[in-house]
Structure formats: structure tokens, C-alpha cells
Coordinates of C-alpha atoms in Angstrom, one line a residue:
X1 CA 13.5 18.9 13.3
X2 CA 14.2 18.8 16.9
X3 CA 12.4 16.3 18.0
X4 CA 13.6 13.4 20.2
X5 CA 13.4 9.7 19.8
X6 CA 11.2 8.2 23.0
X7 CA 9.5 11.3 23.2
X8 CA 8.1 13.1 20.2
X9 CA 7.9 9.9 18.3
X10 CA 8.9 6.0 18.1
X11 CA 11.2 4.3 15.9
X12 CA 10.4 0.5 15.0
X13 CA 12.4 -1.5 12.0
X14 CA 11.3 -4.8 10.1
X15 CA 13.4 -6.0 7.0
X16 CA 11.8 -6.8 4.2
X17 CA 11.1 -10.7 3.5
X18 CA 9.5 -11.6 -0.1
X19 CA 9.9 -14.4 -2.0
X20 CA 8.4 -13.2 -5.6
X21 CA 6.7 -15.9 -7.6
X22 CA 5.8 -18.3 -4.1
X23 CA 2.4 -19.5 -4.1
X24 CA 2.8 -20.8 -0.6
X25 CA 4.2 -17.5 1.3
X26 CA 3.5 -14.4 1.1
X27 CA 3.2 -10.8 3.3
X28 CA 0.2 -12.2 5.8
X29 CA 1.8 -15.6 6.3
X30 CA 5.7 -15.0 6.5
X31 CA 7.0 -14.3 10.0
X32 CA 7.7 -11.3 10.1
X33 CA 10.9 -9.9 12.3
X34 CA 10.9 -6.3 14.2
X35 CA 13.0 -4.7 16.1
X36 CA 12.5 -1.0 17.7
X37 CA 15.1 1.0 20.0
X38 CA 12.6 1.6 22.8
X39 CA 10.1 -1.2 24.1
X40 CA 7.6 1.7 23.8
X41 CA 8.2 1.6 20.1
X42 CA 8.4 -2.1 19.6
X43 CA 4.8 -2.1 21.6
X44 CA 3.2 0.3 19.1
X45 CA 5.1 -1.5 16.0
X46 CA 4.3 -4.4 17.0
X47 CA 0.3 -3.8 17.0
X48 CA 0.4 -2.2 13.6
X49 CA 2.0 -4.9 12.2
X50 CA -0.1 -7.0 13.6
X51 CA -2.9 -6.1 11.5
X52 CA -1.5 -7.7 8.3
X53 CA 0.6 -10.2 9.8
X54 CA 0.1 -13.4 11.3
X55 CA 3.5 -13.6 13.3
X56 CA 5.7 -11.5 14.8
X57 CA 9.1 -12.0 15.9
X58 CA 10.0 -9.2 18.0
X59 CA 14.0 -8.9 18.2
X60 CA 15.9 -6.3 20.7
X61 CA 17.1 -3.4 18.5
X62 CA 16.9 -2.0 14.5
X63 CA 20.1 -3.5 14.4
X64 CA 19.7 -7.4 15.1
X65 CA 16.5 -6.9 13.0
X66 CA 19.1 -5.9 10.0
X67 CA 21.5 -8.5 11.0
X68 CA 19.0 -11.2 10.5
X69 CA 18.1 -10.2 6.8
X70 CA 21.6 -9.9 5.6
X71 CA 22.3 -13.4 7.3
X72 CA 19.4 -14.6 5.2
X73 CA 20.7 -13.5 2.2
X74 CA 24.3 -14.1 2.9
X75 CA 23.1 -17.8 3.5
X76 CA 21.7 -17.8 0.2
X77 CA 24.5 -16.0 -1.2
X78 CA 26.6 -18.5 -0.2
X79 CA 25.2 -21.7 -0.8
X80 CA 24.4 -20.8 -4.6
X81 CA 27.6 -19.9 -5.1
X82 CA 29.3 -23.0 -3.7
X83 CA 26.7 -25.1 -6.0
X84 CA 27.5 -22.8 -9.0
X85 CA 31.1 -23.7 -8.1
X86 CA 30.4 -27.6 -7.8
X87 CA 28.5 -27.4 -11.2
X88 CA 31.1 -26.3 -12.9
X89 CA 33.4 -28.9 -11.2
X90 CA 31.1 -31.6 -11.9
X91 CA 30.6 -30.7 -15.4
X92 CA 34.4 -31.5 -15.7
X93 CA 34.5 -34.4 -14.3
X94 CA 31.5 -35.9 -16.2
X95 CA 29.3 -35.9 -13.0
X96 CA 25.5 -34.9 -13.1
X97 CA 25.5 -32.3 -10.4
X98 CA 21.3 -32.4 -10.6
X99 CA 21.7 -36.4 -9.8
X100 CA 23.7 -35.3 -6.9
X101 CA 21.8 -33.1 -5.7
X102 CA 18.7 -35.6 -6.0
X103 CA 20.7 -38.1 -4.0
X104 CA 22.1 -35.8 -1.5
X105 CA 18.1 -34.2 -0.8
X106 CA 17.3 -38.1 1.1
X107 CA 19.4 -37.1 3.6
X108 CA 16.5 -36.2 6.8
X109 CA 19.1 -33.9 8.2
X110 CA 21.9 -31.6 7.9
X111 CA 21.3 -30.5 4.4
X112 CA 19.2 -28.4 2.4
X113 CA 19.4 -28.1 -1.6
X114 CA 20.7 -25.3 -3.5
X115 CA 20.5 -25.3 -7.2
X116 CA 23.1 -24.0 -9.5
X117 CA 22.2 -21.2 -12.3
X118 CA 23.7 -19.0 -14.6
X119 CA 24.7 -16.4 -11.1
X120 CA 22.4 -14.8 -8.9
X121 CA 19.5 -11.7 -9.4
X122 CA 17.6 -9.8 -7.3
X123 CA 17.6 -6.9 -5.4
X124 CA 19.0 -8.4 -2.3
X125 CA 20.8 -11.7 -2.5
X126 CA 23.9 -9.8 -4.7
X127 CA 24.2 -6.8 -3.1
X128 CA 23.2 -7.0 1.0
X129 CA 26.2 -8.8 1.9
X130 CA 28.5 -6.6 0.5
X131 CA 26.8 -3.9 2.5
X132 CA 27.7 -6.2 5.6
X133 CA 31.5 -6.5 4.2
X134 CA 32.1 -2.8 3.7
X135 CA 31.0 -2.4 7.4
X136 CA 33.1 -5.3 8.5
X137 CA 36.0 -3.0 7.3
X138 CA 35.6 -0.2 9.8
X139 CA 35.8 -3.3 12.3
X140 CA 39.1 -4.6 11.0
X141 CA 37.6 -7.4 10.1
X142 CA 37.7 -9.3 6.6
X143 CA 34.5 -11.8 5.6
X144 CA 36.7 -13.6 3.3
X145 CA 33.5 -16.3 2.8
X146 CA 31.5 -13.1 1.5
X147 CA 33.9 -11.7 -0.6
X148 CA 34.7 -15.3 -2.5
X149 CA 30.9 -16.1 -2.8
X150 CA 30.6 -13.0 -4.5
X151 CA 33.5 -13.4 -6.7
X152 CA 32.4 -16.9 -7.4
X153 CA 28.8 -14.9 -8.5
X154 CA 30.8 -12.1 -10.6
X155 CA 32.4 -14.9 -12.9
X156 CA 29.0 -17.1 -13.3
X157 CA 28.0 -15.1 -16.7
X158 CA 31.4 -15.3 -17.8
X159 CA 31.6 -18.8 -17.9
X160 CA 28.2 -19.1 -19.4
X161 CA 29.0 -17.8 -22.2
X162 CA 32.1 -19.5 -22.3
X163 CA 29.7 -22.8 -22.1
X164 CA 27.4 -20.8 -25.3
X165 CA 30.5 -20.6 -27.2
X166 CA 31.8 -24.7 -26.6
X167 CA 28.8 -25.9 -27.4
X168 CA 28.5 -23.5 -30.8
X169 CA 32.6 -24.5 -31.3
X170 CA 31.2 -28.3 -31.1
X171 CA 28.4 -27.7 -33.7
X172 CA 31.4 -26.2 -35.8
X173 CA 30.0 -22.6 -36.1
X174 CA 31.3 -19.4 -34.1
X175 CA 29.7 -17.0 -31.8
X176 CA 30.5 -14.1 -34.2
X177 CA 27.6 -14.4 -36.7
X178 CA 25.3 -16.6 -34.7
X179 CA 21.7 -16.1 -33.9
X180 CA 21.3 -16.8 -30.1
X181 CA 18.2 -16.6 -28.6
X182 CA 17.8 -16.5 -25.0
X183 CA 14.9 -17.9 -22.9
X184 CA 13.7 -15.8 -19.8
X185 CA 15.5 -13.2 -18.7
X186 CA 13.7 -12.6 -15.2
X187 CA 16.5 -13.3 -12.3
X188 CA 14.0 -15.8 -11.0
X189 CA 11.0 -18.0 -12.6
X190 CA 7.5 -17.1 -13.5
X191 CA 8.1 -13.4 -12.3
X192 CA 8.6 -10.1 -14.3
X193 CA 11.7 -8.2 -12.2
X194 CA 15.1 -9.0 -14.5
X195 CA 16.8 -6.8 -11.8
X196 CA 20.6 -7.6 -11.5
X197 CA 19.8 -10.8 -13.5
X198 CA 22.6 -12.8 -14.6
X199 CA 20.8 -13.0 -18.1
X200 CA 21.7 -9.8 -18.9
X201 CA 25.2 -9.8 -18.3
X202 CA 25.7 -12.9 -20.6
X203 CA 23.5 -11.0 -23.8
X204 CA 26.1 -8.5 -23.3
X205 CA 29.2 -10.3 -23.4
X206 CA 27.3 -12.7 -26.2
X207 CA 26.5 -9.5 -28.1
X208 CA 30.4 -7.8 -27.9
X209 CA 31.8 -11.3 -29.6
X210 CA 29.8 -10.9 -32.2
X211 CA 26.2 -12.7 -31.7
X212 CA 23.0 -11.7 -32.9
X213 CA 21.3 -11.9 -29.8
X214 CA 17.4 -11.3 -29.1
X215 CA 15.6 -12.9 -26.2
X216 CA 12.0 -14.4 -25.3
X217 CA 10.5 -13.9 -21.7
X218 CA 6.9 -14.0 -21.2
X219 CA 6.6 -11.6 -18.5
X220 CA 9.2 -8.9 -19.9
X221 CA 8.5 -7.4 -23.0
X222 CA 12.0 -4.8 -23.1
X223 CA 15.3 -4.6 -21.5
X224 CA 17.8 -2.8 -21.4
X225 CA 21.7 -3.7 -20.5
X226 CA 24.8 -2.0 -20.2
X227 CA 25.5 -2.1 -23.6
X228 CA 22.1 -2.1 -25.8
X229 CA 18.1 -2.6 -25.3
X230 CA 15.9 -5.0 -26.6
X231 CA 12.2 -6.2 -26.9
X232 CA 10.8 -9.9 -26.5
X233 CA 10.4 -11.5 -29.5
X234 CA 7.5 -14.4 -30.2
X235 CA 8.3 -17.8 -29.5
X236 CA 7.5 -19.1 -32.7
X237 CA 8.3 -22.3 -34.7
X238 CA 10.3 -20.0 -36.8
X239 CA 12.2 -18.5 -34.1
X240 CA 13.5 -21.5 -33.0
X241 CA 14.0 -23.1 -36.6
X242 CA 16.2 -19.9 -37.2
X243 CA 18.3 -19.8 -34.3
X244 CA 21.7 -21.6 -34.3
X245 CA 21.9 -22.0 -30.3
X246 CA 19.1 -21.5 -27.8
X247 CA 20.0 -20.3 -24.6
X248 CA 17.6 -21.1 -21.6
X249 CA 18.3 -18.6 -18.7
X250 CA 15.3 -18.3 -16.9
X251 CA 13.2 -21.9 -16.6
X252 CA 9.6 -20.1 -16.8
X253 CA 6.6 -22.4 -15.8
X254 CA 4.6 -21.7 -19.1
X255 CA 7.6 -22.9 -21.6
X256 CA 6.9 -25.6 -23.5
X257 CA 10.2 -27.7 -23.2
X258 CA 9.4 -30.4 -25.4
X259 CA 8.4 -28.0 -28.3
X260 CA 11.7 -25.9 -28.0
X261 CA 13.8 -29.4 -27.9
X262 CA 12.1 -30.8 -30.9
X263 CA 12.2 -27.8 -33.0
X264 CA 15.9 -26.2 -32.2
X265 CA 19.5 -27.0 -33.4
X266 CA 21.0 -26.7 -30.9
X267 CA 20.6 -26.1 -26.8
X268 CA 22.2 -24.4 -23.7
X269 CA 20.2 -25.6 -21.1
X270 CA 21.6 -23.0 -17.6
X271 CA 18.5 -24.1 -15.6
X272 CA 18.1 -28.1 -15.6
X273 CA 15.0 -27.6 -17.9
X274 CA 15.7 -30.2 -20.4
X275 CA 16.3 -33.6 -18.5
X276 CA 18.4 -35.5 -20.8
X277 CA 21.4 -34.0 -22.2
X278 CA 22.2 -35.2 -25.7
X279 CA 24.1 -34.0 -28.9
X280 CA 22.3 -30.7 -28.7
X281 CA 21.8 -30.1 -25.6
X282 CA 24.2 -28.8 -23.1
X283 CA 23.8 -28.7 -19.5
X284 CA 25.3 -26.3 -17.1

């Protein structure tokens, strides 16, 4: 166009920060960071944003603005994935990783819970980072911490459904053949975005051994996955009673727990949604 930054217009930059499905935050009340390459532009940024927000934190370029969201979600990135990891480890060992974590949360300082999952969804969390370590590259530098979190991520659905087919191995029926239902497939509880969710990926692999897979979610009525599409069937009493292994992905507020125990076979529990493990249910 010809025209020049500082003097036909202003640049400012503020990442995005949402946290779908929080009743406590949301756009007015989250601290909001900007960053603009003139203080001219910061100025006039900073009173539009103003308007909505209740606080600003004013950073000194676009690019430590950028910086601080793909820390956020490397730190998140991160910490899920060492959980994942410890889950797994502790599942081994006959250790109750939620009873750890439970313990480990009285600690007043230097630690913050992370809960383990079936691998990580979103729009940010699994893919920003990766941004950052493609950059890192032209800088001859390797984030090795990135790039095995997010191999730690890649294999979570994998091993998920190697956990679907133990538990259906220990019930003495086959994942060929089965009818596996899956329970939320939304990345994140009581939201209706199944973008880059780890419960796709594991229908998938479920559905290529052989499983007749269908899926209930509340707030998603169709999908659609590499390898097939599907709509959201009823959570009925026959449902369950039909299924040979219910898979709970997503931990949605309005299940009814108690109902789906009593009236299924058998259960893989990904999200710590049934308490007690017992004959037929198996925890992540």
C-alpha cells in the first residue's frame, strides 16, 4: 500500500487468552497483555482495549507480547505431559496418581497440579509451541523439553487404546467386534470445540482394529475424524446395557456417573470420573 508504520497508521498486538468453559474468567476480567512497536501505538491500543478490559499489561514490542502466550501454553504443554507420563508410570507400579496428586496439592508452595488425560486438545496448547521450535531452528537452537512433551502428547491416544483393549482382553472379549462407546468427545469439559481432541484420535485407531465405535457428547452432535464421521447417539439405558466397554474421554459436568457405573459392563475411566476403581472399571 505504501504506507508507513508510525506514520500513516499504528501497529499494537495482544495474544489471545481464553479459557473456554471457566465461570470465573472471562474477556473483561483476564489481564490482558499488549504490546505495540511504537509507544504511540501502544498509547492508542491501549485505550481501546481499555474499553472492555479491566487490566492491561502493556509489554515493550509485538514480539514479547507473543513470547508470553507461547510460554503459557508451553507451560501447560509441559506439565500435562510430564503427568500424562507419571500416570502411566504409576499405573504400573500400582500407585493412584489422583491420590498423589491430592497429597502433593497441600504443599503452600512450589507446586501447582496438573491432571493427566487421554493427551491434549485445543487450538493452542498442541500446536504454539511447535511454532516456537521451528523458529528455534533458524537460531541453531534445539528445545529438546518441547519436542519430548510433544512426543509424550503424540503417543497419549495410543496408549489409550492400548488401555481399551487390556481392559476388554481382561473381560475375555476382543476389540475386533466390540461395541465401544465413548463419552465426550470435546478436548475440554462442558464445552462444544472437539478441536485437536485426543478423543478423536483414539475412535480412530479403536475403529481400524475392528471396534464398533459410536460416541455420546452432549454438546456435539457430529464429528468427523481422519478416517470416518459420526453423530451422538442418546445416552440411554440401552446404550449402555449394549455396550461391551464404555470409554469416558471427556468428564462433562451433566453426566450422570453413578447411572453409567450401575448400568455398564464394563469401564475405561481417562478422566478420574469414577472414584473407585473395581473389576470394571479401569483408571488411566
Amino acid at each position: 500500500s505504501g504506507l508507513k508504520h508510525g506514520e500513516d497508521f499504528c501497529l499494537a498486538y495482544s495474544p489471545e487468552r481464553v479459557d473456554p468453559g471457566n465461570v470465573s474468567f472471562h474477556t473483561k476480567n483476564t489481564p490482558k497483555v499488549l504490546g505495540a512497536i511504537t509507544p504511540e501505538g501502544l498509547e492508542i491500543g491501549k485505550k481501546i482495549y481499555s474499553k472492555a478490559i479491566d487490566c492491561l499489561h502493556l509489554v515493550s514490542s509485538p514480539k514479547v507480547a507473543e513470547m508470553v502466550k507461547i510460554l503459557e501454553n508451553t507451560y501447560r504443554l509441559v506439565n500435562i505431559s510430564l503427568i500424562n507420563e507419571l500416570a502411566l508410570l504409576a499405573g504400573k507400579m500400582g500407585i493412584d496418581i489422583w491420590e498423589v496428586i491430592e497429597a502433593a496439592k497441600t504443599k503452600p508452595f512450589g507446586f501447582q497440579a496438573f491432571y493427566p488425560g487421554p493427551g491434549i486438545g485445543g487450538h493452542c496448547i498442541p500446536l504454539d509451541p511447535f511454532y516456537l521450535e521451528h523458529i528455534a531452528k533458524k537460531f541453531n537452537f534445539d528445545l529438546s523439553m518441547i519436542h519430548t512433551a510433544g512426543h509424550i502428547d503424540m503417543m497419549m491416544p495410543h496408549r489409550m487404546s492400548i488401555k481399551i483393549n487390556t481392559a476388554l482382553n481382561r473381560h475375555q472379549k476382543a476389540v475386533n467386534g466390540s461395541k465401544i462407546l465413548f463419552l465426550g468427545v470435546a478436548y475440554k469439559p462442558n464445552i462444544d470445540d472437539e478441536r485437536e481432541s485426543p478423543a478423536l484420535k483414539i475412535i480412530d485407531e479403536i475403529a481400524k482394529k475392528g471396534g464398533q465405535v459410536s460416541y455420546h457428547d452432549p454438546y456435539i452432535a457430529n464429528i468427523k475424524t481422519e478416517n470416518g464421521s459420526y453423530k451422538s447417539v442418546d445416552l440411554t439405558l440401552k446404550v449402555l446395557n449394549d455396550a461391551d466397554c464404555v470409554v469416558i474421554t471427556t468428564n462433562h459436568a451433566n453426566f450422570d456417573i453413578d447411572f453409567i457405573v450401575e448400568n455398564s459392563k464394563l469401564i475405561v475411566d481417562l478422566r478420574n470420573a469414577v472414584k473407585i476403581a473395581s473389576e470394571k472399571v479401569y483408571k488411566l
